[in-house]
Coordinates of C-alpha atoms and ligand atoms in Angstrom, one line a residue:
X596 CA 112.4 57.2 117.6
X597 CA 108.8 56.0 117.3
X598 CA 106.6 56.6 120.7
X599 CA 103.9 54.7 121.5
X600 CA 100.2 55.5 121.0
X601 CA 99.8 55.6 124.8
X602 CA 103.2 58.4 124.8
X603 CA 101.4 60.5 122.5
X604 CA 97.7 60.2 124.6
X605 CA 99.6 60.9 127.8
X606 CA 101.2 64.2 126.1
X607 CA 97.8 65.2 124.6
X608 CA 96.1 65.2 127.7
X609 CA 98.9 67.1 129.7
X610 CA 98.8 69.7 126.8
X611 CA 95.0 70.0 127.2
X612 CA 95.5 70.2 131.1
X613 CA 99.0 72.6 131.2
X614 CA 98.6 74.5 128.1
X615 CA 94.6 74.8 127.4
X616 CA 92.5 74.5 130.6
X617 CA 95.1 76.3 132.8
X618 CA 95.0 79.3 130.6
X619 CA 91.3 79.5 130.5
X620 CA 89.9 77.6 127.4
X621 CA 86.3 76.5 129.5
X622 CA 84.3 75.7 126.5
X623 CA 83.9 71.9 126.7
X624 CA 83.4 71.0 122.8
X625 CA 86.5 73.0 122.2
X626 CA 88.4 71.1 125.1
X627 CA 86.8 67.5 123.9
X628 CA 87.7 68.3 120.5
X629 CA 91.7 69.4 122.0
X630 CA 91.5 65.9 123.7
X631 CA 90.6 63.7 120.3
X632 CA 92.6 65.3 117.6
X633 CA 96.1 63.5 117.1
X634 CA 97.8 66.1 116.9
X635 CA 101.3 64.1 116.1
X636 CA 99.8 62.9 113.0
X637 CA 99.3 66.0 111.0
X638 CA 103.1 67.1 111.8
X639 CA 106.0 65.2 109.8
X640 CA 107.6 62.6 111.5
X641 CA 110.7 64.7 112.4
X642 CA 108.6 67.1 114.5
X643 CA 106.2 64.0 115.9
X644 CA 107.7 64.1 119.2
X645 CA 107.3 67.7 119.6
X646 CA 103.7 68.0 118.4
X647 CA 101.9 68.8 121.9
X648 CA 104.9 71.1 123.2
X649 CA 103.5 74.8 123.4
X650 CA 104.7 76.0 120.1
X651 CA 103.8 76.1 116.3
X652 CA 106.1 73.9 114.5
X653 CA 106.8 74.3 110.8
X654 CA 105.1 72.0 108.2
X655 CA 106.9 72.6 104.6
X656 CA 106.4 75.5 102.4
X657 CA 107.5 78.0 105.0
X658 CA 104.2 77.6 106.7
X659 CA 103.3 76.7 110.2
X660 CA 100.9 74.6 112.3
X661 CA 99.8 77.0 115.1
X662 CA 100.8 76.4 118.8
X663 CA 97.6 74.4 120.7
X664 CA 96.4 77.0 122.3
X665 CA 96.2 79.8 119.8
X666 CA 94.2 76.9 117.9
X667 CA 91.8 76.4 121.1
X668 CA 91.7 79.8 121.7
X669 CA 90.1 80.8 118.2
X670 CA 87.9 77.9 118.2
X671 CA 86.0 78.6 121.7
X672 CA 85.8 82.5 120.2
X673 CA 83.6 80.6 117.6
X674 CA 81.3 79.8 119.9
X675 CA 80.6 76.4 117.6
X676 CA 77.2 74.1 117.8
X677 CA 76.9 70.5 116.4
X678 CA 75.1 72.5 113.8
X679 CA 77.3 75.2 112.4
X680 CA 78.5 75.5 109.3
X681 CA 82.3 76.4 109.3
X682 CA 84.5 78.2 106.4
X683 CA 88.3 77.6 107.1
X684 CA 90.9 79.8 105.3
X685 CA 94.6 78.2 105.4
X686 CA 94.2 74.2 105.7
X687 CA 97.8 74.3 106.4
X688 CA 98.5 70.7 107.8
X689 CA 94.9 70.1 108.3
X690 CA 94.6 70.1 112.4
X691 CA 92.6 73.1 113.2
X692 CA 90.3 71.9 110.1
X693 CA 89.9 68.4 112.2
X694 CA 89.8 70.3 115.6
X695 CA 86.3 72.3 114.1
X696 CA 85.1 68.8 112.4
X697 CA 84.8 67.4 116.2
X698 CA 82.6 70.1 116.7
X699 CA 80.6 71.6 114.1
X700 CA 78.6 69.8 111.3
X701 CA 80.6 70.7 108.2
X702 CA 83.7 72.5 107.5
X703 CA 84.9 73.9 104.2
X704 CA 88.7 74.6 104.1
X705 CA 90.6 76.3 101.4
X706 CA 94.4 76.4 100.9
X707 CA 96.4 78.0 98.3
X708 CA 99.3 75.8 98.2
X709 CA 98.9 72.6 96.3
X710 CA 101.1 70.4 98.3
X711 CA 99.6 71.4 101.5
X712 CA 96.0 70.9 100.2
X713 CA 96.9 67.3 99.0
X714 CA 98.8 66.2 102.3
X715 CA 95.8 67.6 104.5
X716 CA 93.3 65.8 102.1
X717 CA 95.3 62.6 102.7
X718 CA 94.9 63.0 106.5
X719 CA 91.5 63.7 106.6
X720 CA 90.8 60.6 104.6
X721 CA 93.1 58.6 106.9
X722 CA 91.0 59.4 110.0
X723 CA 87.8 59.4 108.3
X724 CA 86.9 63.0 108.8
X725 CA 83.8 62.7 106.5
X726 CA 82.6 66.3 107.1
X727 CA 85.6 68.3 106.1
X728 CA 85.6 69.3 102.3
X729 CA 88.5 70.9 101.1
X730 CA 89.5 73.0 98.3
X731 CA 92.4 74.5 96.2
X732 CA 92.3 78.2 95.8
X733 CA 92.5 81.7 97.3
X734 CA 90.5 81.4 100.5
X735 CA 90.0 85.5 100.1
X736 CA 87.5 85.0 97.6
X737 CA 85.6 82.9 100.5
X738 CA 83.4 79.7 98.8
X739 CA 80.4 81.7 97.7
X740 CA 78.6 78.5 96.5
X741 CA 78.6 77.8 100.4
X742 CA 77.8 80.6 101.9
X743 CA 76.8 82.3 104.4
X744 CA 78.7 80.4 106.9
X745 CA 77.6 80.1 110.8
X746 CA 81.5 80.9 111.6
X747 CA 84.7 81.9 109.5
X748 CA 88.0 81.1 110.7
X749 CA 91.5 82.5 108.8
X750 CA 94.7 81.3 109.9
X751 CA 96.9 83.6 108.1
X752 CA 97.3 87.0 109.0
X753 CA 95.3 89.2 106.9
X754 CA 96.2 93.3 106.1
X755 CA 92.5 93.9 107.0
X756 CA 89.4 92.6 107.3
X757 CA 88.3 91.2 104.0
X758 CA 84.6 92.8 103.5
X759 CA 83.8 89.5 100.9
X760 CA 84.2 87.1 104.0
X761 CA 82.1 89.2 106.4
X762 CA 79.7 89.2 103.5
X763 CA 79.4 85.4 103.6
X764 CA 78.8 85.4 106.9
X765 CA 75.0 84.5 108.0
X766 CA 73.0 86.7 110.3
X767 CA 74.3 85.6 114.1
X768 CA 77.6 84.2 112.5
X769 CA 80.6 84.8 113.7
X770 CA 84.4 84.9 112.3
X771 CA 88.0 85.1 113.8
X772 CA 90.9 86.0 112.0
X773 CA 94.3 88.0 112.9
X774 CA 94.8 91.1 111.1
X775 CA 98.0 93.4 111.2
X776 CA 101.4 93.9 109.5
X777 CA 103.6 90.9 108.4
X778 CA 105.2 90.4 111.7
X779 CA 102.5 90.8 114.2
X780 CA 98.9 91.0 114.4
X781 CA 96.0 91.1 116.6
X782 CA 92.9 88.4 116.6
X783 CA 89.9 90.2 115.6
X784 CA 86.3 88.4 116.3
X785 CA 83.6 89.8 114.2
X786 CA 79.8 89.0 114.7
X787 CA 77.3 90.1 112.5
X788 CA 73.9 90.8 113.7
X789 CA 70.6 92.0 111.9
X790 CA 71.9 96.2 113.1
X791 CA 75.6 95.4 111.6
X792 CA 79.1 94.1 112.4
X793 CA 80.3 94.1 115.7
X794 CA 83.8 94.0 116.4
X795 CA 86.0 92.7 119.5
X796 CA 89.9 92.3 119.8
X797 CA 90.8 89.1 121.0
X798 CA 94.7 90.3 121.7
X799 CA 98.3 89.6 119.8
X800 CA 99.5 87.0 117.9
X801 CA 102.0 86.1 115.3
X802 CA 100.8 84.5 111.7
X803 CA 102.2 83.3 108.3
X804 CA 100.6 85.7 105.6
X805 CA 97.6 85.5 103.9
X806 CA 98.2 85.9 100.7
X807 CA 95.5 86.4 97.7
X808 CA 93.4 89.2 96.0
X809 CA 92.0 90.5 99.3
X810 CA 95.1 89.8 101.4
X811 CA 98.8 90.2 100.7
X812 CA 99.5 90.4 97.5
X813 CA 102.9 88.7 97.9
Ligands
LIG1116 N1 95.4 75.9 110.1 C1 96.5 75.5 109.4 C2 97.4 76.8 109.9 C3 97.9 77.1 108.7 S1 99.4 78.2 108.5 C4 96.9 74.2 110.3 O1 96.2 74.0 111.4 O2 97.6 73.5 110.3 C5 98.3 79.1 107.0 C6 98.2 78.4 106.0 O3 97.4 79.4 105.5 C7 99.4 78.2 105.2 O4 98.8 76.8 104.9 C8 98.8 79.1 103.8 O5 99.5 78.3 102.6 C9 97.6 79.1 103.8 N2 97.1 80.4 102.9 C10 97.5 81.5 103.0 N3 97.2 82.3 102.4 C11 96.0 81.7 101.7 C12 94.9 82.2 101.1 N4 95.0 83.2 100.3 N5 94.0 80.7 100.5 C13 93.8 79.9 101.3 N6 95.0 79.8 102.1 C14 95.8 80.7 102.1

């Protein structure tokens, strides 16, 4: 069934109220970004009716778009400003990159599956996200030429914190990533300071695998 654009607007508003604000997300930039990005356009038509529901959805290639709350929580943990340059590993549908692009100056996003890379590029073009640069590569190596980054977000589960990524963080930079085994992980927030690296835990989560040189081997 085709739903009108107004229906999606209403569902998105309810999503922000009931799933995001109600669970304690307060950063006004994050709330307005979640209100702005048309999540239903980042999933296939078959799932568009569920786009604003409180769970992840399949996006093909055995990958998933995260639950809306997780996107909001990770974005808030990055404490973004309008000047920030952000690296995302795991473009997937492109939804998280679009949320970041609503807030930050520029988003660099990397995807290792070609079909998802090209699909996400199309939606960035269609929605005119001119501040998203994307690349088809193994993101566990980071994006050396464009580093250092003010923020790095990894949207696939890593066996441990890849040091190469910490080294691509600016002093004052923040990184958020899921770390754990292949079924459950914990969200970790890292801040790089002059003195070193501070790490805090944000709680349990469940992501698909980060596959690559500094991730899972297969
Ligand atoms: N941020 C995405 C969610 C992506 S799911 C969204 O908003 O839809 C995780 C994605 O990470 C998958 O598309 C997977 O292919 C990708 N991925 C896994 N390992 C990767 C790597 N080493 N480099 C880049 N992308 C990777």
